Amino acid sequence: MRLRKLLCSAAMASVMATGASAASHSEWSLAKAAEPYAGTTVDVVFLLRPGYEAIEAMLPAFEAETGIKVNVIKHPYENALGEQVRDFVSGGDLDVALIDLVWIGNFAENDWILPIDKFTSNPDLVDPDLDIDDFFPLVLNAFGGWNGTIYGLPVDNYSGLLFYNKCMLEAAGFDGPPETWSDLKDVYGPALTKDGKYAFALQSKRNETQSADSFARVIWPFGGSFLDADFKSNLNSAESQAGLKFRQDLMQYMPDGIVAYDHAEVVNGFAQGDVAMITEWSAFYSGVMSPETSKVADCVEIAPEPKGPAGRKPALGGFSMSVAAQADEKEQAAAWLFIQWATSKANAGEYLERGGVPARQSAYADPALAETYKFVPALVESWQDGVPEFRPRFAEWPEITEIVQEWGTKIMLGDVTTEEGATEIGTRMEAVLDAAGYYSGDKPLAQ
């Protein structure tokens, strides 16, 4: 909510105005724009995920048209933040920053990345068909914006969705998925958990998976949140506690050892037919739909995440790409041309077909897409009114997530009660925020 206020209409109007001025530059072409930068190498971080494999497969066309070489540095997600921070602190070689939803405050406040208006204000560099308004507003603002400024363009973006095995549900007497979390636990849970099969699996391993995919996923739909309006812990509120207690009750319908399950184990359990339903990122769609990796491809259906007492509050996940401030002028221009090309309307369709998830509204305009890609209707619905601060987006999140991971895991294991765990997280979280200057007024209460 604060994010929407911070990303004010004036900032967006500035970006739209620069796009409009570029539209008159009718002779613009990518090849012509890239001529001064031919032979430049752009270093960019990619993750080991389908969305990046899709861009990599498309890169030869970009390199052939521009003469710009894109040097891809691959990292697993767990290493991507640390590797980029080390590169920026040491004045390294990265030209494009890959920024998770929760890293952007850190990157922007440290001046590691540049606002896009440096490039959108230059008619030689901006594509007349950039069309900022074509990005889903929620996604552009959440992943690319910080404190009223747009720094990056969305890439590999996704939302939490409910993947369900319609064959297992029909065999248990259900003609569709649960509409609410309560129905999932109280009605579907007992009917689907038997004979070595489980109704549900919630990825909960002690890393960002625990804090984002498990802990945050249950507090928001029950009306809870990490912080209140004064940036004090809200985890002991009745609503947050209701969500955390619900998670404990739901565990009886999950596989044993669920606290050690990461995405791979959850997706595999679903793909092997051992789990009837999972709430997972849309990026895993291709894996559960491929007969090569899934035994249940013919039974997979997709729905939005269930509603809680506070409504449907799906997880938001994904990234933006931004030009690194440490790059020289030629590298910055070449990096912008690459980012603009990779996230363009023109390439969104191919990106989708190759396994990526574009944030372009136009990419999903064809009704036939819903038949080819079953996740599309649920994804588009979830991007209308998600929660940008699902995980707080400020610079201190990497420190706070470590706290949530530790005590969220202890709660699930029964080592502490939900109240005790929430108190510990709240106390430690507030200490981090106090030291950072939020309570003294040195920093704005922005997330």
XYZ file of C-alpha atoms in Angstrom:
447
model
C 0.000 0.000 0.000
C 2.819 2.403 0.848
C 4.497 1.336 -2.365
C 1.544 2.462 -4.428
C 1.653 5.888 -2.761
C 5.404 6.221 -3.249
C 5.239 5.316 -6.913
C 3.337 8.480 -7.583
C 1.650 9.516 -10.764
C 4.292 12.186 -11.380
C 7.043 9.594 -11.674
C 5.036 7.496 -14.075
C 4.041 10.571 -16.064
C 7.723 11.355 -16.569
C 8.402 7.897 -17.973
C 5.318 8.077 -20.201
C 6.352 11.492 -21.489
C 9.799 10.291 -22.507
C 8.227 7.301 -24.225
C 5.901 9.620 -26.115
C 8.764 11.802 -27.324
C 10.575 8.721 -28.558
C 7.518 7.625 -30.494
C 8.103 10.462 -32.927
C 11.563 9.075 -33.653
C 10.139 7.021 -36.498
C 13.419 5.909 -38.003
C 14.588 4.230 -34.838
C 15.794 0.619 -35.076
C 17.674 -1.609 -32.679
C 20.473 -2.126 -35.185
C 20.897 1.608 -35.726
C 20.748 2.390 -32.014
C 23.424 -0.206 -31.333
C 25.917 0.949 -33.983
C 28.037 3.047 -31.574
C 28.239 0.107 -29.178
C 29.089 -2.746 -31.540
C 31.819 -4.871 -29.997
C 30.812 -3.927 -26.430
C 30.419 -6.801 -23.974
C 27.637 -6.699 -21.413
C 28.006 -8.853 -18.284
C 24.691 -10.016 -16.824
C 23.639 -12.426 -14.057
C 21.146 -15.151 -14.968
C 19.570 -17.729 -12.703
C 19.289 -21.460 -13.329
C 15.607 -21.205 -14.232
C 13.496 -21.604 -17.381
C 12.944 -17.869 -17.813
C 16.656 -17.267 -18.244
C 17.158 -20.262 -20.471
C 14.471 -18.711 -22.693
C 16.368 -15.416 -23.006
C 19.645 -17.238 -23.558
C 18.104 -19.187 -26.432
C 16.992 -15.897 -28.006
C 20.321 -14.088 -27.512
C 21.948 -15.016 -30.850
C 19.382 -12.875 -32.646
C 20.132 -9.878 -30.423
C 23.890 -10.269 -30.793
C 23.658 -10.645 -34.567
C 21.483 -7.542 -34.927
C 23.458 -5.313 -32.561
C 27.049 -6.526 -32.503
C 26.777 -6.389 -28.697
C 28.062 -9.448 -26.860
C 26.099 -10.602 -23.813
C 28.235 -12.495 -21.312
C 25.913 -14.563 -19.131
C 27.081 -15.354 -15.596
C 24.912 -18.089 -14.105
C 24.182 -18.452 -10.408
C 21.686 -20.457 -8.380
C 19.239 -18.116 -6.684
C 20.841 -18.659 -3.282
C 24.151 -17.181 -4.499
C 22.882 -14.415 -6.770
C 22.531 -11.648 -4.189
C 25.884 -12.205 -2.507
C 27.775 -12.466 -5.786
C 26.272 -9.240 -7.100
C 26.868 -7.338 -3.866
C 30.514 -8.402 -3.869
C 30.874 -7.285 -7.476
C 29.367 -3.851 -6.823
C 31.280 -3.258 -3.576
C 34.566 -4.103 -5.291
C 33.796 -2.118 -8.459
C 33.644 -5.243 -10.598
C 32.467 -5.991 -14.116
C 28.699 -6.437 -13.885
C 26.779 -4.205 -16.278
C 23.253 -5.497 -15.623
C 21.870 -6.081 -12.140
C 19.334 -8.854 -11.677
C 17.126 -7.683 -8.832
C 14.698 -9.755 -6.790
C 11.578 -8.043 -5.488
C 13.152 -7.740 -2.031
C 16.607 -6.561 -3.142
C 15.652 -3.389 -4.952
C 15.723 -1.153 -1.881
C 19.246 -2.320 -1.145
C 20.461 -1.824 -4.717
C 18.795 1.582 -5.157
C 19.834 3.052 -1.818
C 23.445 2.022 -2.427
C 23.389 3.708 -5.868
C 24.381 0.481 -7.606
C 21.716 0.893 -10.295
C 20.517 3.695 -12.548
C 16.974 5.030 -13.050
C 15.604 4.131 -16.463
C 14.909 7.768 -17.278
C 18.601 8.194 -18.056
C 17.879 6.060 -21.117
C 14.214 6.721 -21.848
C 15.050 10.436 -22.123
C 17.530 9.671 -24.921
C 15.687 9.236 -28.252
C 18.694 7.446 -29.720
C 18.344 4.653 -27.141
C 14.637 4.323 -26.416
C 12.511 2.044 -28.556
C 9.393 3.947 -29.722
C 7.465 0.774 -28.884
C 8.821 0.531 -25.320
C 5.270 1.207 -24.057
C 5.759 1.313 -20.298
C 1.972 1.165 -19.845
C 1.944 -2.331 -21.353
C 3.627 -3.790 -18.269
C 1.197 -4.874 -15.576
C 1.313 -1.807 -13.278
C 1.585 -3.887 -10.111
C 4.528 -5.825 -11.521
C 6.410 -2.812 -12.914
C 6.050 -0.892 -9.667
C 6.824 -3.803 -7.357
C 9.820 -5.201 -9.195
C 11.253 -2.155 -10.938
C 10.388 0.762 -8.654
C 11.703 2.190 -5.429
C 10.704 5.346 -3.573
C 9.026 6.961 -6.566
C 11.623 6.050 -9.193
C 11.631 3.277 -11.789
C 15.022 1.559 -11.946
C 14.395 -1.656 -13.852
C 12.123 -3.480 -16.253
C 10.403 -6.689 -15.103
C 11.772 -10.052 -16.223
C 10.961 -13.640 -15.223
C 8.022 -12.532 -13.114
C 5.494 -14.836 -11.596
C 2.875 -15.275 -8.971
C 1.924 -17.952 -6.529
C -0.700 -20.243 -8.056
C -2.554 -23.370 -6.983
C -1.444 -26.376 -9.026
C -3.887 -29.237 -8.573
C -4.237 -32.783 -9.829
C -7.800 -32.919 -11.169
C -7.646 -36.720 -11.422
C -6.910 -37.108 -7.716
C -9.553 -34.540 -6.819
C -12.215 -36.186 -8.998
C -11.425 -39.606 -7.530
C -12.058 -38.104 -4.080
C -15.388 -36.640 -5.213
C -14.389 -33.039 -5.946
C -15.247 -31.296 -9.206
C -12.781 -28.441 -8.713
C -10.151 -26.991 -6.388
C -10.825 -25.428 -2.988
C -11.879 -21.788 -3.068
C -10.597 -21.054 0.451
C -7.694 -22.117 2.632
C -10.185 -23.398 5.206
C -11.771 -25.695 2.634
C -8.348 -26.979 1.622
C -7.616 -27.992 5.219
C -10.995 -29.034 6.551
C -12.658 -30.612 3.501
C -10.012 -31.570 0.956
C -7.273 -32.442 3.448
C -8.916 -35.469 5.091
C -10.309 -36.795 1.798
C -7.021 -36.684 -0.101
C -4.537 -37.744 2.566
C -4.397 -41.547 2.592
C -2.553 -44.537 1.171
C 0.759 -42.705 1.084
C -0.706 -39.715 -0.784
C -1.099 -36.214 0.601
C -3.539 -33.399 -0.002
C -0.985 -30.610 0.038
C 2.701 -29.733 0.277
C 4.029 -26.326 1.328
C 7.700 -25.737 0.494
C 9.248 -24.719 3.819
C 13.012 -25.312 3.777
C 15.088 -22.991 5.940
C 16.131 -20.356 3.407
C 14.107 -17.757 1.499
C 11.706 -20.615 0.838
C 10.702 -20.672 4.521
C 10.365 -16.921 4.903
C 8.657 -16.145 1.591
C 6.985 -19.287 0.307
C 5.803 -20.650 3.636
C 5.726 -18.046 6.419
C 4.565 -15.035 4.369
C 2.128 -17.166 2.398
C 0.006 -17.869 5.483
C 0.040 -14.512 7.255
C -1.291 -12.277 4.450
C -4.533 -14.075 3.465
C -5.496 -14.225 7.121
C -5.141 -10.451 7.433
C -1.679 -10.403 8.958
C 1.578 -8.774 7.899
C 5.188 -8.451 8.966
C 4.889 -4.799 10.033
C 2.226 -2.332 11.090
C 1.984 1.283 9.908
C 4.669 2.343 12.402
C 7.104 -0.338 11.224
C 6.663 -2.326 14.405
C 6.109 -6.083 14.318
C 2.569 -7.170 13.498
C 3.300 -10.872 13.906
C 1.563 -11.223 17.264
C -1.660 -9.697 15.957
C -4.718 -11.945 15.994
C -4.652 -12.104 12.190
C -0.981 -13.054 11.823
C -1.338 -15.620 14.586
C -4.400 -17.118 12.888
C -2.334 -17.685 9.751
C 0.613 -19.217 11.597
C -1.653 -21.527 13.618
C -3.433 -22.528 10.415
C -0.098 -23.617 8.943
C 0.538 -25.835 11.959
C -2.879 -27.468 11.580
C -2.428 -27.937 7.835
C 0.802 -29.896 8.311
C -1.140 -33.070 9.142
C -2.104 -33.248 5.462
C 1.447 -32.756 4.166
C 4.296 -35.243 3.672
C 6.467 -36.067 6.652
C 9.564 -33.904 6.710
C 7.858 -31.038 4.883
C 10.009 -28.554 6.831
C 12.991 -29.731 4.770
C 11.195 -29.471 1.406
C 12.434 -26.871 -1.040
C 10.763 -26.084 -4.385
C 12.343 -29.074 -6.106
C 10.946 -31.583 -3.616
C 7.460 -30.066 -3.624
C 7.248 -29.844 -7.408
C 8.582 -33.379 -7.755
C 6.067 -34.728 -5.231
C 3.280 -33.175 -7.260
C 4.750 -34.302 -10.593
C 5.052 -37.882 -9.332
C 1.421 -37.987 -8.203
C 2.163 -38.148 -4.487
C 0.672 -34.746 -3.662
C -2.703 -33.491 -4.875
C -2.142 -29.735 -4.568
C 0.732 -27.286 -4.206
C 0.954 -23.495 -4.139
C 3.923 -22.746 -6.338
C 5.348 -20.129 -8.640
C 4.004 -20.005 -12.175
C 7.609 -20.469 -13.361
C 7.350 -24.185 -12.518
C 4.513 -24.708 -14.991
C 6.654 -26.137 -17.773
C 8.125 -28.778 -15.461
C 4.808 -30.176 -14.250
C 3.348 -30.109 -17.763
C 6.177 -31.954 -19.508
C 5.716 -35.739 -19.861
C 9.496 -36.016 -19.545
C 9.447 -34.709 -15.974
C 5.882 -35.304 -14.840
C 3.738 -38.404 -14.478
C 0.604 -36.302 -14.060
C 0.885 -33.893 -16.999
C -2.561 -34.873 -18.303
C -4.149 -34.195 -14.904
C -2.626 -30.786 -14.121
C -4.914 -27.782 -13.721
C -4.122 -24.306 -12.413
C -6.181 -21.957 -10.232
C -5.470 -18.820 -8.216
C -4.283 -19.391 -4.673
C -7.124 -19.988 -2.197
C -8.763 -17.103 -0.362
C -8.349 -16.447 3.325
C -10.464 -14.288 5.632
C -8.689 -11.232 4.154
C -9.262 -12.386 0.579
C -6.856 -13.674 -2.021
C -3.328 -12.479 -1.265
C -1.032 -14.348 -3.644
C 2.716 -14.397 -3.361
C 4.582 -12.168 -5.797
C 7.911 -13.327 -7.120
C 10.341 -12.456 -9.824
C 12.910 -9.922 -10.872
C 13.798 -6.811 -12.783
C 16.927 -6.016 -14.774
C 18.605 -2.669 -14.264
C 21.679 -0.962 -15.678
C 24.623 -0.995 -13.251
C 25.995 2.414 -12.267
C 29.553 1.032 -12.218
C 29.527 0.312 -15.969
C 31.115 2.847 -18.307
C 28.958 4.918 -20.652
C 29.198 2.515 -23.582
C 28.458 -0.488 -21.400
C 25.491 1.298 -19.826
C 23.970 2.099 -23.209
C 24.552 -1.443 -24.476
C 23.121 -2.861 -21.245
C 19.973 -0.741 -21.640
C 19.494 -1.894 -25.224
C 19.750 -5.493 -24.044
C 17.261 -5.006 -21.176
C 14.837 -3.144 -23.409
C 15.051 -5.895 -26.043
C 14.717 -8.781 -23.556
C 11.580 -7.330 -21.970
C 10.016 -5.926 -25.147
C 6.487 -6.425 -26.412
C 7.913 -7.780 -29.651
C 9.729 -10.613 -27.879
C 7.158 -11.391 -25.176
C 5.357 -14.046 -27.221
C 8.490 -16.001 -28.058
C 9.703 -15.621 -24.472
C 6.445 -17.163 -23.250
C 6.647 -20.010 -25.743
C 10.192 -20.823 -24.627
C 9.181 -21.133 -20.974
C 9.502 -17.568 -19.668
C 6.791 -15.550 -17.948
C 6.617 -12.016 -19.373
C 5.041 -9.110 -17.497
C 3.550 -7.616 -20.664
C -0.234 -7.319 -20.700
C -0.267 -7.633 -24.484
C 1.383 -11.055 -24.274
C -1.754 -12.480 -22.668
C -4.347 -10.717 -24.822
C -4.984 -13.715 -27.082
C -7.775 -15.885 -25.558
C -6.247 -18.938 -27.236
C -3.254 -18.619 -24.925
C -5.343 -19.853 -22.018
C -5.801 -23.160 -23.823
C -2.097 -23.532 -24.514
C -0.834 -22.210 -21.184
C -3.256 -23.140 -18.428
C -1.629 -20.847 -15.904
C -2.451 -17.651 -17.834
C -5.956 -16.835 -16.456
C -4.887 -17.441 -12.846
C -1.681 -15.444 -13.316
C -3.447 -12.467 -14.871
C -6.019 -12.486 -12.058
C -3.314 -12.579 -9.384
C -1.488 -9.617 -10.935
C -4.493 -7.330 -10.617
C -4.210 -6.793 -6.873
C -1.307 -8.632 -5.290
C 0.744 -7.539 -2.284
C 3.989 -5.788 -3.344
C 5.254 -5.843 0.245
C 4.517 -9.592 0.551
C 8.128 -9.559 1.689
C 9.239 -6.069 2.768
C 11.294 -4.563 -0.064
C 13.666 -2.423 1.953
C 17.422 -2.845 2.126
C 17.292 -4.682 5.459
C 15.241 -7.643 4.224
C 18.260 -9.918 3.640
C 19.080 -9.586 7.353
C 15.480 -9.971 8.473
C 14.806 -13.010 6.310
C 17.532 -14.878 8.217
C 15.590 -14.240 11.425
C 12.284 -15.331 9.897
C 13.871 -18.474 8.473
C 15.303 -19.538 11.819
C 12.227 -18.963 13.949
C 9.693 -19.863 11.282
C 11.361 -23.261 11.075
C 11.319 -23.639 14.860
C 7.585 -22.883 14.861
C 6.858 -25.549 12.260
C 8.971 -28.117 14.090
C 7.112 -27.397 17.326
C 10.241 -26.192 19.128
C 8.404 -22.972 20.018
C 4.771 -21.893 19.903
C 3.533 -19.543 17.212
C 3.370 -16.777 19.832
C 6.898 -17.419 21.097
C 8.305 -17.564 17.589
C 6.505 -14.395 16.518
C 7.789 -12.574 19.585
C 11.381 -13.572 18.840
C 11.094 -12.574 15.183
C 9.443 -9.281 16.116
C 12.031 -8.358 18.734
C 14.962 -9.133 16.454
C 13.327 -7.551 13.410
C 12.662 -4.309 15.276
C 16.285 -4.231 16.470
C 17.440 -4.375 12.846
C 15.044 -1.613 11.821
C 16.024 0.536 14.797
C 19.723 0.231 13.957
C 18.954 1.117 10.341
C 17.341 4.416 11.381
C 13.648 3.852 10.699
C 12.505 4.737 14.210
C 14.733 7.806 14.505
C 13.410 9.222 11.261
C 16.688 8.848 9.368
C 14.921 6.553 6.895
C 11.390 6.811 5.497
C 8.921 4.080 6.413
C 8.984 2.694 2.871
C 8.751 -0.906 1.829
